[in-house]
mmCIF file of C-alpha atoms and ligand atoms in Angstrom:
data_model
loop_
_atom_site.group_PDB
_atom_site.id
_atom_site.type_symbol
_atom_site.label_atom_id
_atom_site.label_comp_id
_atom_site.label_asym_id
_atom_site.label_seq_id
_atom_site.Cartn_x
_atom_site.Cartn_y
_atom_site.Cartn_z
ATOM 1 C CA UNK O 1 9.748 -10.161 1.774
ATOM 2 C CA UNK O 2 10.197 -12.265 -1.328
ATOM 3 C CA UNK O 3 13.469 -11.902 -3.200
ATOM 4 C CA UNK O 4 14.326 -12.851 -6.772
ATOM 5 C CA UNK O 5 17.358 -15.066 -7.484
ATOM 6 C CA UNK O 6 19.309 -12.009 -8.568
ATOM 7 C CA UNK O 7 18.422 -10.196 -5.318
ATOM 8 C CA UNK O 8 19.401 -13.264 -3.252
ATOM 9 C CA UNK O 9 22.802 -13.147 -4.913
ATOM 10 C CA UNK O 10 23.181 -9.479 -4.053
ATOM 11 C CA UNK O 11 22.271 -10.221 -0.445
ATOM 12 C CA UNK O 12 24.863 -12.992 -0.392
ATOM 13 C CA UNK O 13 27.589 -10.565 -1.401
ATOM 14 C CA UNK O 14 28.079 -11.656 -5.027
ATOM 15 C CA UNK O 15 28.109 -8.009 -6.118
ATOM 16 C CA UNK O 16 30.437 -6.883 -3.353
ATOM 17 C CA UNK O 17 30.294 -5.166 0.014
ATOM 18 C CA UNK O 18 28.229 -2.037 -0.758
ATOM 19 C CA UNK O 19 25.481 -3.982 -2.528
ATOM 20 C CA UNK O 20 25.356 -6.602 0.252
ATOM 21 C CA UNK O 21 25.114 -3.886 2.929
ATOM 22 C CA UNK O 22 22.439 -2.120 0.859
ATOM 23 C CA UNK O 23 20.406 -5.304 0.498
ATOM 24 C CA UNK O 24 20.600 -5.801 4.264
ATOM 25 C CA UNK O 25 19.211 -2.287 4.801
ATOM 26 C CA UNK O 26 16.455 -2.685 2.193
ATOM 27 C CA UNK O 27 15.316 -6.145 3.333
ATOM 28 C CA UNK O 28 15.275 -5.025 6.976
ATOM 29 C CA UNK O 29 13.122 -2.011 6.039
ATOM 30 C CA UNK O 30 10.890 -4.170 3.858
ATOM 31 C CA UNK O 31 10.339 -6.636 6.703
ATOM 32 C CA UNK O 32 9.590 -3.885 9.239
ATOM 33 C CA UNK O 33 7.040 -2.167 6.971
ATOM 34 C CA UNK O 34 5.505 -5.314 5.489
ATOM 35 C CA UNK O 35 6.729 -4.903 1.887
ATOM 36 C CA UNK O 36 6.027 -7.908 -0.360
ATOM 37 C CA UNK O 37 8.978 -7.312 -2.714
ATOM 38 C CA UNK O 38 11.483 -4.834 -4.091
ATOM 39 C CA UNK O 39 10.539 -2.565 -7.012
ATOM 40 C CA UNK O 40 12.764 -0.746 -9.492
ATOM 41 C CA UNK O 41 13.294 2.983 -8.966
ATOM 42 C CA UNK O 42 13.862 5.559 -11.688
ATOM 43 C CA UNK O 43 16.092 7.807 -9.615
ATOM 44 C CA UNK O 44 17.444 8.495 -6.140
ATOM 45 C CA UNK O 45 18.034 11.711 -4.183
ATOM 46 C CA UNK O 46 20.541 11.259 -1.350
ATOM 47 C CA UNK O 47 20.452 13.463 1.774
ATOM 48 C CA UNK O 48 22.949 13.455 4.625
ATOM 49 C CA UNK O 49 25.701 15.251 2.741
ATOM 50 C CA UNK O 50 26.841 17.938 5.168
ATOM 51 C CA UNK O 51 29.905 17.018 7.205
ATOM 52 C CA UNK O 52 28.284 19.136 9.929
ATOM 53 C CA UNK O 53 25.643 16.408 10.331
ATOM 54 C CA UNK O 54 27.694 13.368 9.280
ATOM 55 C CA UNK O 55 30.805 13.833 11.410
ATOM 56 C CA UNK O 56 33.754 11.440 11.144
ATOM 57 C CA UNK O 57 31.602 8.354 11.720
ATOM 58 C CA UNK O 58 29.421 9.257 8.727
ATOM 59 C CA UNK O 59 32.458 9.969 6.571
ATOM 60 C CA UNK O 60 33.941 6.589 7.469
ATOM 61 C CA UNK O 61 30.644 4.842 6.591
ATOM 62 C CA UNK O 62 30.607 6.559 3.176
ATOM 63 C CA UNK O 63 34.247 5.728 2.480
ATOM 64 C CA UNK O 64 33.588 2.053 3.206
ATOM 65 C CA UNK O 65 30.671 2.024 0.749
ATOM 66 C CA UNK O 66 32.641 3.971 -1.862
ATOM 67 C CA UNK O 67 35.270 1.213 -2.054
ATOM 68 C CA UNK O 68 33.100 -0.885 -4.367
ATOM 69 C CA UNK O 69 29.669 0.785 -4.372
ATOM 70 C CA UNK O 70 28.546 2.253 -7.706
ATOM 71 C CA UNK O 71 25.042 3.624 -8.237
ATOM 72 C CA UNK O 72 22.777 1.807 -10.692
ATOM 73 C CA UNK O 73 20.327 4.659 -11.386
ATOM 74 C CA UNK O 74 20.438 8.447 -11.739
ATOM 75 C CA UNK O 75 21.381 9.654 -8.262
ATOM 76 C CA UNK O 76 21.549 13.283 -7.146
ATOM 77 C CA UNK O 77 22.791 14.863 -3.924
ATOM 78 C CA UNK O 78 21.214 17.139 -1.342
ATOM 79 C CA UNK O 79 22.976 20.350 -0.196
ATOM 80 C CA UNK O 80 26.369 20.038 1.477
ATOM 81 C CA UNK O 81 27.664 22.038 4.437
ATOM 82 C CA UNK O 82 29.308 24.655 2.245
ATOM 83 C CA UNK O 83 29.571 26.207 -1.181
ATOM 84 C CA UNK O 84 31.997 23.792 -2.825
ATOM 85 C CA UNK O 85 33.793 26.622 -4.638
ATOM 86 C CA UNK O 86 33.273 29.825 -2.641
ATOM 87 C CA UNK O 87 33.294 28.380 0.868
ATOM 88 C CA UNK O 88 35.856 30.911 2.119
ATOM 89 C CA UNK O 89 33.594 33.784 1.153
ATOM 90 C CA UNK O 90 30.853 32.266 3.339
ATOM 91 C CA UNK O 91 33.186 32.098 6.338
ATOM 92 C CA UNK O 92 33.711 28.309 6.361
ATOM 93 C CA UNK O 93 36.893 27.105 8.081
ATOM 94 C CA UNK O 94 39.742 25.264 6.309
ATOM 95 C CA UNK O 95 39.241 22.229 8.593
ATOM 96 C CA UNK O 96 35.533 21.958 7.804
ATOM 97 C CA UNK O 97 36.141 22.426 4.068
ATOM 98 C CA UNK O 98 38.759 19.658 4.026
ATOM 99 C CA UNK O 99 36.351 17.194 5.676
ATOM 100 C CA UNK O 100 33.414 18.260 3.508
ATOM 101 C CA UNK O 101 35.525 17.711 0.395
ATOM 102 C CA UNK O 102 36.306 14.159 1.565
ATOM 103 C CA UNK O 103 32.570 13.507 1.874
ATOM 104 C CA UNK O 104 31.971 14.847 -1.647
ATOM 105 C CA UNK O 105 34.861 12.787 -2.972
ATOM 106 C CA UNK O 106 33.277 9.611 -1.549
ATOM 107 C CA UNK O 107 29.931 10.390 -3.238
ATOM 108 C CA UNK O 108 31.755 11.194 -6.462
ATOM 109 C CA UNK O 109 33.488 7.795 -6.471
ATOM 110 C CA UNK O 110 30.087 6.137 -6.090
ATOM 111 C CA UNK O 111 29.014 7.717 -9.387
ATOM 112 C CA UNK O 112 26.574 10.178 -7.811
ATOM 113 C CA UNK O 113 25.937 13.501 -9.548
ATOM 114 C CA UNK O 114 27.442 16.181 -7.303
ATOM 115 C CA UNK O 115 24.345 18.351 -7.688
ATOM 116 C CA UNK O 116 24.098 19.451 -4.027
ATOM 117 C CA UNK O 117 20.582 20.807 -4.223
ATOM 118 C CA UNK O 118 17.244 20.102 -2.600
ATOM 119 C CA UNK O 119 15.494 20.953 -5.890
ATOM 120 C CA UNK O 120 16.796 18.072 -8.047
ATOM 121 C CA UNK O 121 13.636 18.344 -10.155
ATOM 122 C CA UNK O 122 14.858 21.762 -11.387
ATOM 123 C CA UNK O 123 18.222 20.486 -12.559
ATOM 124 C CA UNK O 124 17.482 17.299 -14.447
ATOM 125 C CA UNK O 125 16.289 14.695 -11.934
ATOM 126 C CA UNK O 126 12.633 14.924 -12.936
ATOM 127 C CA UNK O 127 10.590 11.730 -12.528
ATOM 128 C CA UNK O 128 7.436 11.181 -14.540
ATOM 129 C CA UNK O 129 3.925 10.893 -13.119
ATOM 130 C CA UNK O 130 3.511 7.568 -11.311
ATOM 131 C CA UNK O 131 7.210 6.671 -11.445
ATOM 132 C CA UNK O 132 8.695 4.949 -8.387
ATOM 133 C CA UNK O 133 11.743 6.747 -6.990
ATOM 134 C CA UNK O 134 13.663 6.654 -3.697
ATOM 135 C CA UNK O 135 14.252 10.178 -2.512
ATOM 136 C CA UNK O 136 15.353 11.647 0.765
ATOM 137 C CA UNK O 137 15.076 15.351 1.743
ATOM 138 C CA UNK O 138 11.575 16.054 2.980
ATOM 139 C CA UNK O 139 10.743 19.021 0.726
ATOM 140 C CA UNK O 140 11.908 17.206 -2.408
ATOM 141 C CA UNK O 141 10.032 14.040 -1.398
ATOM 142 C CA UNK O 142 6.847 16.070 -0.908
ATOM 143 C CA UNK O 143 7.319 17.817 -4.256
ATOM 144 C CA UNK O 144 7.924 14.493 -6.027
ATOM 145 C CA UNK O 145 4.815 12.878 -4.518
ATOM 146 C CA UNK O 146 2.438 15.821 -4.668
ATOM 147 C CA UNK O 147 3.406 18.170 -7.493
ATOM 148 C CA UNK O 148 4.897 15.631 -9.911
ATOM 149 C CA UNK O 149 2.793 12.646 -8.850
ATOM 150 C CA UNK O 150 5.803 10.319 -8.618
ATOM 151 C CA UNK O 151 5.929 7.806 -5.742
ATOM 152 C CA UNK O 152 8.453 7.796 -2.960
ATOM 153 C CA UNK O 153 8.629 7.197 0.733
ATOM 154 C CA UNK O 154 10.535 9.698 2.829
ATOM 155 C CA UNK O 155 13.866 7.901 2.696
ATOM 156 C CA UNK O 156 16.720 8.496 5.097
ATOM 157 C CA UNK O 157 20.243 9.031 3.760
ATOM 158 C CA UNK O 158 21.346 5.362 4.161
ATOM 159 C CA UNK O 159 18.155 3.848 2.693
ATOM 160 C CA UNK O 160 18.309 6.188 -0.319
ATOM 161 C CA UNK O 161 21.937 5.266 -0.869
ATOM 162 C CA UNK O 162 21.047 1.580 -0.563
ATOM 163 C CA UNK O 163 18.328 2.020 -3.208
ATOM 164 C CA UNK O 164 20.890 3.670 -5.495
ATOM 165 C CA UNK O 165 23.327 0.733 -5.229
ATOM 166 C CA UNK O 166 20.596 -1.859 -5.775
ATOM 167 C CA UNK O 167 18.392 0.176 -8.148
ATOM 168 C CA UNK O 168 15.347 -0.889 -6.115
ATOM 169 C CA UNK O 169 13.357 -0.043 -2.995
ATOM 170 C CA UNK O 170 10.906 -2.035 -0.847
ATOM 171 C CA UNK O 171 7.314 -1.756 -2.022
ATOM 172 C CA UNK O 172 5.383 -0.293 0.902
ATOM 173 C CA UNK O 173 3.923 3.025 2.112
ATOM 174 C CA UNK O 174 3.558 5.722 -0.533
ATOM 175 C CA UNK O 175 4.446 3.316 -3.342
ATOM 176 C CA UNK O 176 1.010 1.716 -2.843
ATOM 177 C CA UNK O 177 -2.293 3.139 -4.174
ATOM 178 C CA UNK O 178 -4.111 2.539 -0.896
ATOM 179 C CA UNK O 179 -1.569 4.511 1.137
ATOM 180 C CA UNK O 180 -1.931 7.581 -1.084
ATOM 181 C CA UNK O 181 -5.612 8.239 -0.428
ATOM 182 C CA UNK O 182 -6.252 11.641 1.209
ATOM 183 C CA UNK O 183 -8.084 11.464 4.524
ATOM 184 C CA UNK O 184 -8.716 15.064 5.511
ATOM 185 C CA UNK O 185 -10.382 17.804 3.471
ATOM 186 C CA UNK O 186 -8.820 21.207 4.128
ATOM 187 C CA UNK O 187 -10.739 24.176 2.746
ATOM 188 C CA UNK O 188 -8.604 27.324 2.377
ATOM 189 C CA UNK O 189 -10.827 30.361 2.961
ATOM 190 C CA UNK O 190 -8.155 33.018 2.709
ATOM 191 C CA UNK O 191 -6.085 34.505 -0.077
ATOM 192 C CA UNK O 192 -2.349 33.957 -0.447
ATOM 193 C CA UNK O 193 -0.604 37.086 -1.660
ATOM 194 C CA UNK O 194 3.129 36.506 -1.197
ATOM 195 C CA UNK O 195 5.602 33.632 -1.218
ATOM 196 C CA UNK O 196 5.875 33.445 2.579
ATOM 197 C CA UNK O 197 2.070 33.000 2.814
ATOM 198 C CA UNK O 198 2.643 29.546 1.319
ATOM 199 C CA UNK O 199 5.091 28.784 4.119
ATOM 200 C CA UNK O 200 2.527 29.995 6.648
ATOM 201 C CA UNK O 201 -0.144 27.870 4.938
ATOM 202 C CA UNK O 202 2.145 24.826 5.166
ATOM 203 C CA UNK O 203 2.559 25.517 8.872
ATOM 204 C CA UNK O 204 -1.223 25.673 9.413
ATOM 205 C CA UNK O 205 -2.129 22.661 7.270
ATOM 206 C CA UNK O 206 0.784 20.609 8.611
ATOM 207 C CA UNK O 207 -0.457 21.177 12.165
ATOM 208 C CA UNK O 208 -4.180 20.732 11.400
ATOM 209 C CA UNK O 209 -3.743 17.599 9.277
ATOM 210 C CA UNK O 210 -1.413 15.955 11.821
ATOM 211 C CA UNK O 211 -0.728 12.500 10.377
ATOM 212 C CA UNK O 212 -3.389 12.668 7.663
ATOM 213 C CA UNK O 213 -2.972 13.296 3.925
ATOM 214 C CA UNK O 214 -4.683 16.586 3.060
ATOM 215 C CA UNK O 215 -7.014 17.163 0.134
ATOM 216 C CA UNK O 216 -6.914 20.923 -0.216
ATOM 217 C CA UNK O 217 -9.605 23.023 -1.884
ATOM 218 C CA UNK O 218 -10.126 26.768 -2.251
ATOM 219 C CA UNK O 219 -6.822 27.561 -3.978
ATOM 220 C CA UNK O 220 -7.273 28.847 -7.531
ATOM 221 C CA UNK O 221 -3.680 29.119 -8.714
ATOM 222 C CA UNK O 222 -0.155 28.378 -7.635
ATOM 223 C CA UNK O 223 3.247 29.064 -9.131
ATOM 224 C CA UNK O 224 5.908 26.370 -9.033
ATOM 225 C CA UNK O 225 7.998 28.401 -6.549
ATOM 226 C CA UNK O 226 4.979 28.748 -4.284
ATOM 227 C CA UNK O 227 4.357 25.007 -4.408
ATOM 228 C CA UNK O 228 7.976 24.226 -3.567
ATOM 229 C CA UNK O 229 7.773 26.572 -0.589
ATOM 230 C CA UNK O 230 4.525 24.930 0.552
ATOM 231 C CA UNK O 231 6.076 21.456 0.176
ATOM 232 C CA UNK O 232 8.968 22.398 2.449
ATOM 233 C CA UNK O 233 6.707 23.868 5.104
ATOM 234 C CA UNK O 234 3.826 21.384 5.212
ATOM 235 C CA UNK O 235 6.159 18.430 5.817
ATOM 236 C CA UNK O 236 8.294 20.325 8.331
ATOM 237 C CA UNK O 237 5.355 21.285 10.522
ATOM 238 C CA UNK O 238 3.232 18.235 9.679
ATOM 239 C CA UNK O 239 3.956 14.579 9.047
ATOM 240 C CA UNK O 240 2.920 13.503 5.552
ATOM 241 C CA UNK O 241 5.076 14.088 2.456
ATOM 242 C CA UNK O 242 1.966 14.040 0.254
ATOM 243 C CA UNK O 243 -0.933 16.428 -0.346
ATOM 244 C CA UNK O 244 -3.413 17.139 -3.093
ATOM 245 C CA UNK O 245 -4.608 20.576 -4.219
ATOM 246 C CA UNK O 246 -7.797 20.311 -6.237
ATOM 247 C CA UNK O 247 -7.327 21.495 -9.808
ATOM 248 C CA UNK O 248 -3.605 22.140 -9.339
ATOM 249 C CA UNK O 249 -1.722 18.977 -8.447
ATOM 250 C CA UNK O 250 -2.150 15.756 -10.448
ATOM 251 C CA UNK O 251 -4.585 12.976 -9.710
ATOM 252 C CA UNK O 252 -7.286 14.963 -7.887
ATOM 253 C CA UNK O 253 -10.074 14.290 -10.414
ATOM 254 C CA UNK O 254 -10.416 10.645 -9.424
ATOM 255 C CA UNK O 255 -10.394 11.206 -5.669
ATOM 256 C CA UNK O 256 -13.398 11.526 -3.388
ATOM 257 C CA UNK O 257 -13.385 14.436 -0.963
ATOM 258 C CA UNK O 258 -12.635 13.084 2.556
ATOM 259 C CA UNK O 259 -15.373 13.507 5.163
ATOM 260 C CA UNK O 260 -12.998 14.550 7.932
ATOM 261 C CA UNK O 261 -12.433 18.272 7.455
ATOM 262 C CA UNK O 262 -10.741 21.472 8.569
ATOM 263 C CA UNK O 263 -10.566 25.049 7.320
ATOM 264 C CA UNK O 264 -7.825 27.638 7.029
ATOM 265 C CA UNK O 265 -8.971 31.184 7.765
ATOM 266 C CA UNK O 266 -7.118 34.498 7.624
ATOM 267 C CA UNK O 267 -6.533 34.424 11.391
ATOM 268 C CA UNK O 268 -4.828 30.995 11.075
ATOM 269 C CA UNK O 269 -2.232 32.458 8.709
ATOM 270 C CA UNK O 270 -1.711 35.403 11.047
ATOM 271 C CA UNK O 271 -1.185 33.037 13.974
ATOM 272 C CA UNK O 272 1.337 31.074 11.897
ATOM 273 C CA UNK O 273 3.328 34.255 11.272
ATOM 274 C CA UNK O 274 3.103 35.111 14.998
ATOM 275 C CA UNK O 275 4.473 31.676 15.902
ATOM 276 C CA UNK O 276 7.249 31.649 13.314
ATOM 277 C CA UNK O 277 8.392 35.234 13.925
ATOM 278 C CA UNK O 278 10.465 36.168 16.967
ATOM 279 C CA UNK O 279 10.852 39.563 18.603
ATOM 280 C CA UNK O 280 13.928 40.921 16.868
ATOM 281 C CA UNK O 281 14.753 44.055 14.888
ATOM 282 C CA UNK O 282 18.441 43.841 13.967
ATOM 283 C CA UNK O 283 18.978 41.247 11.239
ATOM 284 C CA UNK O 284 22.428 39.693 10.883
ATOM 285 C CA UNK O 285 21.675 37.208 8.086
ATOM 286 C CA UNK O 286 19.149 37.394 5.289
ATOM 287 C CA UNK O 287 18.923 34.107 3.422
ATOM 288 C CA UNK O 288 16.527 33.353 0.595
ATOM 289 C CA UNK O 289 16.360 30.065 -1.263
ATOM 290 C CA UNK O 290 14.769 27.443 0.956
ATOM 291 C CA UNK O 291 14.113 25.298 -0.990
ATOM 292 C CA UNK O 292 16.894 26.371 -3.335
ATOM 293 C CA UNK O 293 16.040 29.355 -5.557
ATOM 294 C CA UNK O 294 14.846 28.726 -9.073
ATOM 295 C CA UNK O 295 16.258 30.867 -11.880
ATOM 296 C CA UNK O 296 12.976 32.797 -11.851
ATOM 297 C CA UNK O 297 13.456 33.707 -8.194
ATOM 298 C CA UNK O 298 17.066 34.760 -8.812
ATOM 299 C CA UNK O 299 15.855 37.026 -11.628
ATOM 300 C CA UNK O 300 13.358 38.636 -9.222
ATOM 301 C CA UNK O 301 16.073 39.165 -6.615
ATOM 302 C CA UNK O 302 18.384 40.769 -9.187
ATOM 303 C CA UNK O 303 15.602 43.108 -10.282
ATOM 304 C CA UNK O 304 14.857 44.173 -6.703
ATOM 305 C CA UNK O 305 18.540 44.546 -5.713
ATOM 306 C CA UNK O 306 19.639 46.555 -8.749
ATOM 307 C CA UNK O 307 21.434 49.686 -7.549
ATOM 308 C CA UNK O 308 20.993 48.783 -3.850
ATOM 309 C CA UNK O 309 23.621 47.954 -1.220
ATOM 310 C CA UNK O 310 23.534 45.332 1.533
ATOM 311 C CA UNK O 311 23.886 46.880 5.037
ATOM 312 C CA UNK O 312 27.342 46.787 6.579
ATOM 313 C CA UNK O 313 26.581 44.452 9.475
ATOM 314 C CA UNK O 314 24.278 42.145 7.561
ATOM 315 C CA UNK O 315 25.027 39.223 5.262
ATOM 316 C CA UNK O 316 22.719 38.491 2.368
ATOM 317 C CA UNK O 317 22.816 34.962 0.933
ATOM 318 C CA UNK O 318 21.052 33.509 -2.079
ATOM 319 C CA UNK O 319 20.943 29.731 -1.659
ATOM 320 C CA UNK O 320 20.649 27.884 -4.933
ATOM 321 C CA UNK O 321 21.983 25.071 -7.061
ATOM 322 C CA UNK O 322 25.213 25.568 -8.961
ATOM 323 C CA UNK O 323 23.266 24.911 -12.171
ATOM 324 C CA UNK O 324 20.864 27.801 -11.477
ATOM 325 C CA UNK O 325 23.834 30.012 -10.541
ATOM 326 C CA UNK O 326 25.522 29.239 -13.870
ATOM 327 C CA UNK O 327 22.417 30.375 -15.726
ATOM 328 C CA UNK O 328 22.272 33.461 -13.473
ATOM 329 C CA UNK O 329 25.901 34.214 -14.389
ATOM 330 C CA UNK O 330 25.087 34.076 -18.087
ATOM 331 C CA UNK O 331 22.018 36.272 -17.697
ATOM 332 C CA UNK O 332 23.910 38.877 -15.638
ATOM 333 C CA UNK O 333 21.782 38.342 -12.493
ATOM 334 C CA UNK O 334 24.752 37.191 -10.399
ATOM 335 C CA UNK O 335 26.690 40.334 -11.176
ATOM 336 C CA UNK O 336 23.828 42.594 -10.042
ATOM 337 C CA UNK O 337 23.349 40.652 -6.803
ATOM 338 C CA UNK O 338 27.078 40.493 -6.032
ATOM 339 C CA UNK O 339 27.591 44.155 -6.889
ATOM 340 C CA UNK O 340 24.936 44.940 -4.264
ATOM 341 C CA UNK O 341 26.969 42.965 -1.700
ATOM 342 C CA UNK O 342 24.922 39.766 -1.842
ATOM 343 C CA UNK O 343 26.604 36.349 -1.808
ATOM 344 C CA UNK O 344 25.599 33.170 -3.514
ATOM 345 C CA UNK O 345 25.463 30.128 -1.284
ATOM 346 C CA UNK O 346 25.515 27.407 -3.952
ATOM 347 C CA UNK O 347 25.512 23.719 -2.969
ATOM 348 C CA UNK O 348 24.466 24.513 0.616
ATOM 349 C CA UNK O 349 21.793 26.132 2.768
ATOM 350 C CA UNK O 350 21.145 27.779 6.125
ATOM 351 C CA UNK O 351 20.080 24.486 7.712
ATOM 352 C CA UNK O 352 23.070 22.316 6.818
ATOM 353 C CA UNK O 353 25.932 24.849 6.877
ATOM 354 C CA UNK O 354 27.774 25.130 10.222
ATOM 355 C CA UNK O 355 26.138 28.413 11.264
ATOM 356 C CA UNK O 356 25.525 27.819 14.984
ATOM 357 C CA UNK O 357 26.862 30.773 16.970
ATOM 358 C CA UNK O 358 27.701 32.855 13.873
ATOM 359 C CA UNK O 359 24.485 34.818 13.439
ATOM 360 C CA UNK O 360 21.963 35.794 16.085
ATOM 361 C CA UNK O 361 19.114 36.649 13.744
ATOM 362 C CA UNK O 362 17.759 35.605 10.371
ATOM 363 C CA UNK O 363 15.226 36.958 7.892
ATOM 364 C CA UNK O 364 13.929 34.628 5.212
ATOM 365 C CA UNK O 365 10.954 33.874 2.987
ATOM 366 C CA UNK O 366 10.892 30.287 4.251
ATOM 367 C CA UNK O 367 8.937 28.729 7.114
ATOM 368 C CA UNK O 368 11.178 25.668 6.973
ATOM 369 C CA UNK O 369 14.259 27.901 7.076
ATOM 370 C CA UNK O 370 12.937 29.478 10.293
ATOM 371 C CA UNK O 371 12.326 26.062 11.864
ATOM 372 C CA UNK O 372 15.916 24.883 11.313
ATOM 373 C CA UNK O 373 17.531 28.244 12.048
ATOM 374 C CA UNK O 374 15.841 28.287 15.451
ATOM 375 C CA UNK O 375 17.602 24.997 16.118
ATOM 376 C CA UNK O 376 20.805 26.910 15.317
ATOM 377 C CA UNK O 377 19.776 29.369 18.064
ATOM 378 C CA UNK O 378 18.833 32.190 15.700
ATOM 379 C CA UNK O 379 15.876 34.510 16.172
ATOM 380 C CA UNK O 380 13.806 34.396 13.002
ATOM 381 C CA UNK O 381 11.647 36.617 10.835
ATOM 382 C CA UNK O 382 9.642 35.338 7.874
ATOM 383 C CA UNK O 383 8.247 37.638 5.215
ATOM 384 C CA UNK O 384 7.926 38.407 1.530
ATOM 385 C CA UNK O 385 10.932 38.584 -0.764
ATOM 386 C CA UNK O 386 10.574 42.392 -0.734
ATOM 387 C CA UNK O 387 10.567 42.494 3.089
ATOM 388 C CA UNK O 388 13.645 40.248 3.231
ATOM 389 C CA UNK O 389 15.550 42.361 0.725
ATOM 390 C CA UNK O 390 14.584 45.491 2.650
ATOM 391 C CA UNK O 391 16.084 43.844 5.748
ATOM 392 C CA UNK O 392 19.254 43.059 3.764
ATOM 393 C CA UNK O 393 19.597 46.704 2.742
ATOM 394 C CA UNK O 394 18.709 48.312 6.080
ATOM 395 C CA UNK O 395 19.867 45.584 8.474
ATOM 396 C CA UNK O 396 16.499 45.973 10.223
ATOM 397 C CA UNK O 397 13.140 44.231 10.230
ATOM 398 C CA UNK O 398 10.401 46.843 10.369
HETATM 399 FE FE1 LIG B 1 16.571 22.883 1.035
HETATM 400 FE FE2 LIG B 1 18.001 23.474 3.096
HETATM 401 FE FE3 LIG B 1 15.593 24.440 2.899
HETATM 402 S S1 LIG B 1 17.864 21.495 2.171
HETATM 403 S S2 LIG B 1 14.491 22.897 1.777
HETATM 404 S S3 LIG B 1 17.309 24.901 1.548
HETATM 405 S S4 LIG B 1 16.533 23.706 4.762
#
């Protein structure tokens, strides 16, 4: 990969340890994937924030970088392992909280915005169409590429951090026009009536498309919250963090419909639900907000929970960004949800919080949430927001 004089200097350590280390990571990646050069990025989203996943080795790595590493572009953070303010209320231990706070402190010293959300595009990190960015967090990467039309590879935590310190990323993969061409046409022949149907659709298309980029037809409309749910699911159960939906996502007018094709029928969605849902009736945790709830979703939850009460042996969590929660506070939504016994899980989520062994069963609107909760040994149920809230109130899945 060709480097400019300025980049050579960074690689030689003239800008300090963190930049040198970052250049080593970026040039190694560029060489592996055949990049010709580095390109500037408009923003970075860093994943790998939960101490649960990082451990002491990860914390040490971050502390080393934080000694002289300062980000050069707008950089936001993925969810952490706990609510940074109300962690006690979510049952997080003192020991875990102390370590998680050290992780956050390291990111803070680097100049990163302590946003702790997987929906950075809802809180101010919103790239423009065609802009090159370096994002990690699969659902956010898919949203950036597909719904916004920005360009990013699916970065890992270290490569995203490296891009933040250098302000650049290697030019390969989804930064290139030729790697963004769809190569399977997926015709959706069934209607989508609730939020979880988009998770089920992501499951089906992810599996049918395998490693191909889908060009999806047959969908007439989609809300932003439905698209963010689809983004999370399609990349969890499939491989590509990019899709096109004709007439809905940007850039579809200039594309030819791929000859390779597949269809999604009603029975495919039903099979997806059958595969995602386990045999379980008693629900110990209901968690909505994967990806993190928008303010619109929180408003819906408040409306549905008004005057209700969460069942005694069930926890009900609303996972969202702290920014969305602050708006919810002002609008009175938080009060309604908390009066009903619900808890906000800001800055965190069911996949990155240390939940293993705490809950045996989960109900959620999210197909991705089910995937990761199964890894935490929970039995899972996916359904509409109404079905999930019913489970929160009764403690049962009917
Ligand atoms: Fe976000 Fe966590 Fe889901 S990072 S997409 S809420 S698994």
